[in-house]
């Protein structure tokens, strides 16, 4: 019997999918682990065996004994699960179109071109550590592995940058300029020692003098969700509720992070609000599904959690993972069919694993 197609599943309602998911999980037992990122919608998130931010879920994938790792998140996360798990384990992304628009802003071709252009000015192997945010394709992690570089997440970016500057005097940081800038600034790197590499322009649109002076070269990438948060939104909210604590994901713009009381990953945001006193009020700059969940979770403790942007800011690619796709992949597994496997070519995986292992070594 061949694998079942997705099409009939798209016609199922959520309740039907829920029942099918529960049945399939029961049948698959310990052969299956479901990992869920905090930005997943509730109908999916509640089925996760483990939830977390990118770092926590990477560790979970590396530690898992299950035959099948179903990743409810986006493409680069399922790639990391494939790289860090054993070769016989299978990593699955329920919907292949669940990508990350920020990750797509850097690719091997334009990073290699940047490296080549920088090598015309500097001895790149001697002076630059390439650092890729985990939100990137596996071959970029491979590039970092090959060139003495490393991966970071929003949790460990500071530790990773400290390690990187201990290796070489400069860093090329891709694809998220905001995470790079917000983190470097906390390490007393001045804004005029940071430059932005515009990958659409020759030599990144920079002069030789700017490149020589820079300590960190930031790729011109950003998250379309976190880009929506603006400092004025904080000012407006605080006019009404001056006691509000501001907490932001470091993918948010510099001006927003500068006005924030706390900055950190999704896991950090959850923990900070969980540990806060009853009666506190929070304005949060991160994805809407997570903020809505925090609102519901903590309202009983008298904590008020608000979303920073007046516009809807959902991660549309995270949203692609729905109960219909989950039911589809799980019922296929029950029937002995693997659909939507994420498989990183071995040569890429070997180098990428090197850069990921360096990251795990320096992570708190
Ligand atoms: P976290 O690692 O903080 O969960 O962030 C992942 C991500 O994609 C945020 O946009
Ligand atoms: Fe990518 Fe932004 Fe979505 Fe995170 S929130 S997965 S960075 S598009």
Tab-separated table of C-alpha atoms and ligand atoms in Angstrom:
chain	number	residue	atom	x	y	z
A	1	UNK	CA	0.000	0.000	0.000
A	2	UNK	CA	1.386	3.414	-0.897
A	3	UNK	CA	1.426	6.467	1.380
A	4	UNK	CA	-1.832	8.320	1.903
A	5	UNK	CA	-2.078	11.697	0.184
A	6	UNK	CA	-2.595	14.924	2.112
A	7	UNK	CA	-5.612	16.072	0.106
A	8	UNK	CA	-8.389	14.132	1.954
A	9	UNK	CA	-6.943	15.326	5.272
A	10	UNK	CA	-7.354	18.968	4.298
A	11	UNK	CA	-11.119	18.389	4.354
A	12	UNK	CA	-11.174	17.107	7.944
A	13	UNK	CA	-12.252	19.376	10.759
A	14	UNK	CA	-9.993	20.033	13.744
A	15	UNK	CA	-11.917	17.709	16.123
A	16	UNK	CA	-11.645	14.793	13.749
A	17	UNK	CA	-7.907	15.471	13.386
A	18	UNK	CA	-7.527	15.696	17.151
A	19	UNK	CA	-9.024	12.218	17.593
A	20	UNK	CA	-6.837	10.790	14.823
A	21	UNK	CA	-3.680	12.379	16.255
A	22	UNK	CA	-4.392	10.940	19.697
A	23	UNK	CA	-5.051	7.481	18.258
A	24	UNK	CA	-1.886	7.516	16.164
A	25	UNK	CA	0.222	8.706	19.105
A	26	UNK	CA	-1.137	5.882	21.197
A	27	UNK	CA	-0.251	3.320	18.516
A	28	UNK	CA	3.239	4.722	17.861
A	29	UNK	CA	4.069	5.010	21.568
A	30	UNK	CA	7.735	5.586	22.324
A	31	UNK	CA	8.726	5.234	18.685
A	32	UNK	CA	7.452	8.791	18.259
A	33	UNK	CA	8.441	12.092	19.818
A	34	UNK	CA	6.684	15.350	18.950
A	35	UNK	CA	8.648	18.558	19.487
A	36	UNK	CA	6.722	21.844	19.535
A	37	UNK	CA	8.072	25.374	19.277
A	38	UNK	CA	6.384	28.026	21.430
A	39	UNK	CA	4.996	29.810	18.342
A	40	UNK	CA	2.835	26.861	17.342
A	41	UNK	CA	-0.919	27.311	17.494
A	42	UNK	CA	-2.653	25.661	20.477
A	43	UNK	CA	-4.341	22.885	18.470
A	44	UNK	CA	-0.856	21.656	17.541
A	45	UNK	CA	1.140	22.754	20.585
A	46	UNK	CA	-0.904	20.627	22.995
A	47	UNK	CA	0.262	17.432	21.283
A	48	UNK	CA	3.960	18.119	21.823
A	49	UNK	CA	5.897	15.792	24.140
A	50	UNK	CA	8.432	18.570	24.586
A	51	UNK	CA	8.024	22.279	24.013
A	52	UNK	CA	10.735	24.899	23.965
A	53	UNK	CA	12.818	27.514	22.221
A	54	UNK	CA	15.316	26.643	19.486
A	55	UNK	CA	18.110	25.700	21.884
A	56	UNK	CA	15.991	23.561	24.164
A	57	UNK	CA	14.394	21.724	21.237
A	58	UNK	CA	17.826	21.108	19.633
A	59	UNK	CA	18.958	19.488	22.862
A	60	UNK	CA	15.759	17.476	23.034
A	61	UNK	CA	16.290	16.235	19.462
A	62	UNK	CA	19.877	15.251	20.272
A	63	UNK	CA	18.772	13.347	23.375
A	64	UNK	CA	15.747	11.615	21.870
A	65	UNK	CA	15.648	7.828	21.530
A	66	UNK	CA	12.522	7.828	19.344
A	67	UNK	CA	12.540	6.453	15.788
A	68	UNK	CA	10.506	9.399	14.517
A	69	UNK	CA	10.989	13.039	15.505
A	70	UNK	CA	7.993	15.041	14.304
A	71	UNK	CA	8.981	18.686	14.499
A	72	UNK	CA	6.156	21.178	14.904
A	73	UNK	CA	8.155	24.241	14.054
A	74	UNK	CA	9.871	25.428	10.895
A	75	UNK	CA	12.225	23.883	8.358
A	76	UNK	CA	15.583	24.835	9.891
A	77	UNK	CA	14.503	23.294	13.217
A	78	UNK	CA	13.700	19.952	11.602
A	79	UNK	CA	17.078	20.116	9.816
A	80	UNK	CA	18.855	20.619	13.142
A	81	UNK	CA	16.927	17.647	14.566
A	82	UNK	CA	18.109	15.535	11.641
A	83	UNK	CA	21.731	16.658	12.056
A	84	UNK	CA	21.846	16.097	15.816
A	85	UNK	CA	19.943	12.818	15.951
A	86	UNK	CA	21.316	9.376	15.082
A	87	UNK	CA	21.402	8.424	11.360
A	88	UNK	CA	18.632	5.839	11.715
A	89	UNK	CA	16.239	8.339	13.329
A	90	UNK	CA	13.836	10.156	11.036
A	91	UNK	CA	13.075	13.865	11.282
A	92	UNK	CA	9.705	14.981	9.908
A	93	UNK	CA	8.242	18.422	9.213
A	94	UNK	CA	4.441	18.094	8.885
A	95	UNK	CA	4.228	20.785	6.185
A	96	UNK	CA	7.221	21.317	3.926
A	97	UNK	CA	6.188	24.897	3.243
A	98	UNK	CA	6.793	25.853	6.896
A	99	UNK	CA	9.972	27.815	6.250
A	100	UNK	CA	11.376	30.942	7.878
A	101	UNK	CA	11.477	34.142	5.842
A	102	UNK	CA	14.482	35.388	7.819
A	103	UNK	CA	16.434	32.189	7.175
A	104	UNK	CA	15.771	32.657	3.459
A	105	UNK	CA	17.497	36.066	3.503
A	106	UNK	CA	20.907	34.369	3.537
A	107	UNK	CA	21.941	31.535	1.272
A	108	UNK	CA	25.199	29.753	0.582
A	109	UNK	CA	25.738	31.623	-2.677
A	110	UNK	CA	25.488	35.116	-1.207
A	111	UNK	CA	27.406	34.196	1.959
A	112	UNK	CA	30.236	32.683	-0.110
A	113	UNK	CA	30.272	35.807	-2.247
A	114	UNK	CA	30.513	37.973	0.874
A	115	UNK	CA	33.373	35.805	2.170
A	116	UNK	CA	35.173	36.153	-1.161
A	117	UNK	CA	34.675	39.936	-1.256
A	118	UNK	CA	35.859	40.259	2.333
A	119	UNK	CA	38.913	38.146	1.501
A	120	UNK	CA	39.958	40.819	-1.002
A	121	UNK	CA	40.340	43.207	1.949
A	122	UNK	CA	41.198	40.980	4.923
A	123	UNK	CA	42.763	37.627	5.622
A	124	UNK	CA	39.322	36.217	6.402
A	125	UNK	CA	40.470	32.883	7.835
A	126	UNK	CA	42.727	34.722	10.294
A	127	UNK	CA	40.462	37.627	11.222
A	128	UNK	CA	36.766	36.650	10.929
A	129	UNK	CA	34.634	34.106	12.785
A	130	UNK	CA	31.443	33.393	10.814
A	131	UNK	CA	28.438	33.043	13.106
A	132	UNK	CA	25.073	31.887	11.875
A	133	UNK	CA	21.856	32.231	13.801
A	134	UNK	CA	20.195	28.818	14.058
A	135	UNK	CA	17.467	30.328	11.850
A	136	UNK	CA	19.393	29.435	8.703
A	137	UNK	CA	19.734	26.601	6.215
A	138	UNK	CA	21.919	23.604	7.054
A	139	UNK	CA	24.507	24.475	4.387
A	140	UNK	CA	25.163	27.825	6.116
A	141	UNK	CA	25.802	25.968	9.358
A	142	UNK	CA	28.106	23.787	7.269
A	143	UNK	CA	29.883	26.911	6.010
A	144	UNK	CA	30.467	27.993	9.616
A	145	UNK	CA	31.692	24.540	10.578
A	146	UNK	CA	34.185	24.594	7.725
A	147	UNK	CA	35.509	28.092	8.449
A	148	UNK	CA	36.042	27.827	12.208
A	149	UNK	CA	32.639	29.322	12.929
A	150	UNK	CA	29.667	28.513	15.093
A	151	UNK	CA	25.874	28.574	15.377
A	152	UNK	CA	23.935	30.619	17.946
A	153	UNK	CA	20.376	30.858	19.191
A	154	UNK	CA	18.676	33.770	20.902
A	155	UNK	CA	19.473	32.139	24.266
A	156	UNK	CA	23.206	31.760	23.845
A	157	UNK	CA	24.089	34.571	21.402
A	158	UNK	CA	26.174	36.402	24.010
A	159	UNK	CA	28.195	33.299	24.953
A	160	UNK	CA	28.679	32.474	21.290
A	161	UNK	CA	29.889	35.983	20.451
A	162	UNK	CA	32.288	35.943	23.394
A	163	UNK	CA	33.689	32.643	22.135
A	164	UNK	CA	33.891	34.020	18.594
A	165	UNK	CA	35.812	37.153	19.591
A	166	UNK	CA	38.197	34.938	21.539
A	167	UNK	CA	38.985	33.124	18.287
A	168	UNK	CA	39.349	36.079	15.898
A	169	UNK	CA	39.062	39.852	16.007
A	170	UNK	CA	35.899	40.182	13.856
A	171	UNK	CA	32.581	38.420	13.375
A	172	UNK	CA	30.447	38.002	10.267
A	173	UNK	CA	26.942	37.484	11.678
A	174	UNK	CA	24.034	36.199	9.563
A	175	UNK	CA	21.154	36.332	8.828
A	176	UNK	CA	19.564	38.446	11.625
A	177	UNK	CA	21.064	41.907	11.987
A	178	UNK	CA	18.902	42.657	15.038
A	179	UNK	CA	20.016	39.707	17.142
A	180	UNK	CA	23.613	40.515	16.201
A	181	UNK	CA	23.320	44.220	17.014
A	182	UNK	CA	21.293	43.796	20.209
A	183	UNK	CA	23.747	41.209	21.531
A	184	UNK	CA	26.960	42.957	20.492
A	185	UNK	CA	25.740	46.196	22.081
A	186	UNK	CA	25.451	44.473	25.474
A	187	UNK	CA	29.135	43.526	25.059
A	188	UNK	CA	30.167	47.184	24.807
A	189	UNK	CA	30.682	47.079	21.068
A	190	UNK	CA	29.796	50.567	19.841
A	191	UNK	CA	27.259	51.074	17.063
A	192	UNK	CA	29.955	52.600	14.843
A	193	UNK	CA	31.913	49.340	15.109
A	194	UNK	CA	28.956	47.500	13.566
A	195	UNK	CA	28.227	47.628	9.851
A	196	UNK	CA	25.373	46.164	7.840
A	197	UNK	CA	26.251	43.974	4.876
A	198	UNK	CA	23.713	44.534	2.094
A	199	UNK	CA	23.913	41.284	0.153
A	200	UNK	CA	22.337	42.890	-2.917
A	201	UNK	CA	25.231	45.328	-3.338
A	202	UNK	CA	28.863	44.821	-4.366
A	203	UNK	CA	31.098	44.531	-1.264
A	204	UNK	CA	27.935	44.702	0.852
A	205	UNK	CA	27.593	48.396	0.000
A	206	UNK	CA	30.503	49.172	2.349
A	207	UNK	CA	33.800	50.991	1.938
A	208	UNK	CA	37.138	49.300	2.609
A	209	UNK	CA	37.620	51.617	5.611
A	210	UNK	CA	34.229	50.669	7.087
A	211	UNK	CA	35.025	46.971	6.792
A	212	UNK	CA	38.475	47.375	8.334
A	213	UNK	CA	37.067	49.340	11.256
A	214	UNK	CA	34.107	47.024	11.931
A	215	UNK	CA	34.171	44.524	14.770
A	216	UNK	CA	30.956	42.896	13.661
A	217	UNK	CA	29.543	42.712	10.143
A	218	UNK	CA	25.784	42.227	10.353
A	219	UNK	CA	23.877	40.605	7.528
A	220	UNK	CA	20.946	42.679	6.289
A	221	UNK	CA	18.362	40.124	7.395
A	222	UNK	CA	15.427	40.469	9.747
A	223	UNK	CA	12.325	38.705	10.990
A	224	UNK	CA	9.199	40.068	9.369
A	225	UNK	CA	7.229	39.348	12.555
A	226	UNK	CA	9.554	41.063	15.053
A	227	UNK	CA	10.270	43.906	12.624
A	228	UNK	CA	6.688	45.062	13.260
A	229	UNK	CA	7.407	46.133	16.841
A	230	UNK	CA	8.141	49.851	17.221
A	231	UNK	CA	9.349	52.020	20.139
A	232	UNK	CA	6.261	54.253	19.791
A	233	UNK	CA	4.084	51.264	20.678
A	234	UNK	CA	5.906	51.103	24.021
A	235	UNK	CA	5.526	54.857	24.600
A	236	UNK	CA	1.810	54.779	23.788
A	237	UNK	CA	1.142	51.820	26.047
A	238	UNK	CA	3.113	53.272	28.940
A	239	UNK	CA	1.113	56.489	28.791
A	240	UNK	CA	-1.892	54.438	29.848
A	241	UNK	CA	-0.073	51.945	32.117
A	242	UNK	CA	3.214	53.483	33.297
A	243	UNK	CA	3.990	50.527	35.595
A	244	UNK	CA	4.272	48.103	32.647
A	245	UNK	CA	7.367	45.929	32.276
A	246	UNK	CA	8.595	45.588	28.705
A	247	UNK	CA	9.984	42.259	27.524
A	248	UNK	CA	11.237	41.652	23.976
A	249	UNK	CA	12.707	38.942	21.827
A	250	UNK	CA	16.152	40.041	20.551
A	251	UNK	CA	14.982	39.734	16.927
A	252	UNK	CA	13.126	42.995	17.632
A	253	UNK	CA	14.617	46.290	16.390
A	254	UNK	CA	17.392	47.930	18.434
A	255	UNK	CA	15.179	50.873	19.487
A	256	UNK	CA	12.587	48.471	20.911
A	257	UNK	CA	15.207	46.461	22.821
A	258	UNK	CA	16.707	49.682	24.185
A	259	UNK	CA	13.327	50.547	25.699
A	260	UNK	CA	12.838	47.041	27.110
A	261	UNK	CA	13.373	45.962	30.715
A	262	UNK	CA	14.123	42.387	29.677
A	263	UNK	CA	15.410	40.861	26.437
A	264	UNK	CA	15.564	37.150	25.689
A	265	UNK	CA	14.436	34.043	23.880
A	266	UNK	CA	10.916	32.648	23.945
A	267	UNK	CA	11.859	30.339	26.825
A	268	UNK	CA	13.307	33.294	28.760
A	269	UNK	CA	10.177	35.375	28.173
A	270	UNK	CA	7.963	32.594	29.524
A	271	UNK	CA	10.158	32.036	32.593
A	272	UNK	CA	10.431	35.748	33.389
A	273	UNK	CA	6.671	36.240	33.358
A	274	UNK	CA	6.091	32.972	35.229
A	275	UNK	CA	8.466	34.133	37.986
A	276	UNK	CA	6.972	37.647	38.204
A	277	UNK	CA	4.807	38.893	41.063
A	278	UNK	CA	1.004	38.647	40.785
A	279	UNK	CA	-0.488	41.950	39.682
A	280	UNK	CA	2.343	42.820	37.290
A	281	UNK	CA	1.640	44.063	33.774
A	282	UNK	CA	3.709	43.001	30.748
A	283	UNK	CA	4.023	44.310	27.211
A	284	UNK	CA	5.585	41.595	25.096
A	285	UNK	CA	7.375	41.822	21.739
A	286	UNK	CA	7.246	38.360	20.277
A	287	UNK	CA	4.954	36.180	18.204
A	288	UNK	CA	1.193	36.367	18.803
A	289	UNK	CA	0.407	32.699	19.527
A	290	UNK	CA	2.912	32.690	22.371
A	291	UNK	CA	1.709	36.007	23.794
A	292	UNK	CA	-1.930	34.854	23.687
A	293	UNK	CA	-0.930	31.665	25.506
A	294	UNK	CA	0.920	33.671	28.159
A	295	UNK	CA	-2.117	35.902	28.573
A	296	UNK	CA	-4.400	32.893	29.164
A	297	UNK	CA	-1.913	31.068	31.358
A	298	UNK	CA	-1.194	33.920	33.752
A	299	UNK	CA	-4.439	35.871	33.962
A	300	UNK	CA	-5.527	33.617	36.869
A	301	UNK	CA	-2.499	34.853	38.808
A	302	UNK	CA	-3.568	38.444	38.197
A	303	UNK	CA	-0.754	39.038	35.699
A	304	UNK	CA	-1.674	41.122	32.681
A	305	UNK	CA	0.104	40.130	29.491
A	306	UNK	CA	-0.314	42.302	26.402
A	307	UNK	CA	0.910	42.052	22.845
A	308	UNK	CA	3.079	44.989	21.766
A	309	UNK	CA	1.846	45.600	18.242
A	310	UNK	CA	-1.667	46.834	17.455
A	311	UNK	CA	-1.407	44.864	14.190
A	312	UNK	CA	-1.621	41.092	13.978
A	313	UNK	CA	1.911	39.672	14.117
A	314	UNK	CA	1.738	35.946	13.673
A	315	UNK	CA	4.463	33.865	12.134
A	316	UNK	CA	2.606	32.737	9.029
A	317	UNK	CA	5.039	29.904	8.322
A	318	UNK	CA	4.836	28.465	11.856
A	319	UNK	CA	1.063	28.595	11.314
A	320	UNK	CA	1.335	26.219	8.363
A	321	UNK	CA	1.658	23.316	10.789
A	322	UNK	CA	-1.963	22.435	11.419
A	323	UNK	CA	-3.872	19.467	12.886
A	324	UNK	CA	-4.628	18.231	9.360
A	325	UNK	CA	-0.918	17.894	8.462
A	326	UNK	CA	-0.159	16.331	11.830
A	327	UNK	CA	-2.902	13.719	11.418
A	328	UNK	CA	-1.603	13.023	7.919
A	329	UNK	CA	2.039	12.417	8.899
A	330	UNK	CA	1.145	10.403	11.999
A	331	UNK	CA	-1.376	8.106	10.292
A	332	UNK	CA	1.154	7.484	7.548
A	333	UNK	CA	3.707	6.500	10.190
A	334	UNK	CA	1.174	4.084	11.688
A	335	UNK	CA	0.836	2.553	8.197
A	336	UNK	CA	4.619	2.307	7.908
A	337	UNK	CA	5.101	5.280	5.556
A	338	UNK	CA	7.393	8.210	6.201
A	339	UNK	CA	6.137	11.389	4.559
A	340	UNK	CA	7.851	14.790	4.689
A	341	UNK	CA	11.184	13.527	5.916
A	342	UNK	CA	13.856	16.206	6.359
A	343	UNK	CA	17.187	14.753	5.409
A	344	UNK	CA	20.368	16.822	5.318
A	345	UNK	CA	23.055	15.464	2.932
A	346	UNK	CA	25.860	13.802	4.894
A	347	UNK	CA	28.686	16.079	3.712
A	348	UNK	CA	26.704	19.171	4.776
A	349	UNK	CA	25.561	17.537	8.017
A	350	UNK	CA	29.114	16.684	9.095
A	351	UNK	CA	30.278	20.319	8.873
A	352	UNK	CA	27.019	21.697	10.273
A	353	UNK	CA	27.280	19.353	13.233
A	354	UNK	CA	30.724	20.743	13.979
A	355	UNK	CA	29.326	24.280	14.219
A	356	UNK	CA	26.348	23.065	16.283
A	357	UNK	CA	28.626	21.096	18.619
A	358	UNK	CA	30.715	24.230	19.234
A	359	UNK	CA	27.501	26.045	20.091
A	360	UNK	CA	26.309	23.342	22.500
A	361	UNK	CA	29.741	23.381	24.168
A	362	UNK	CA	29.661	27.109	24.889
A	363	UNK	CA	25.947	27.308	25.781
A	364	UNK	CA	24.963	27.864	29.413
B	1	LIG	P1	13.604	31.136	20.073
B	1	LIG	O1	14.847	30.325	19.940
B	1	LIG	O2	13.741	32.263	21.048
B	1	LIG	O3	12.433	30.280	20.365
B	1	LIG	O4	13.344	31.871	18.692
B	1	LIG	C1	13.105	31.196	17.507
B	1	LIG	C2	12.498	32.064	16.497
B	1	LIG	O5	12.365	31.743	15.362
B	1	LIG	C3	12.065	33.371	16.923
B	1	LIG	O6	11.513	34.047	15.882
B	2	LIG	FE1	11.423	32.979	11.183
B	2	LIG	FE2	10.477	35.207	12.301
B	2	LIG	FE3	8.906	33.066	12.030
B	2	LIG	FE4	10.917	33.065	13.815
B	2	LIG	S1	9.086	34.357	13.838
B	2	LIG	S2	10.387	31.412	12.403
B	2	LIG	S3	12.447	34.272	12.664
B	2	LIG	S4	9.809	34.292	10.345
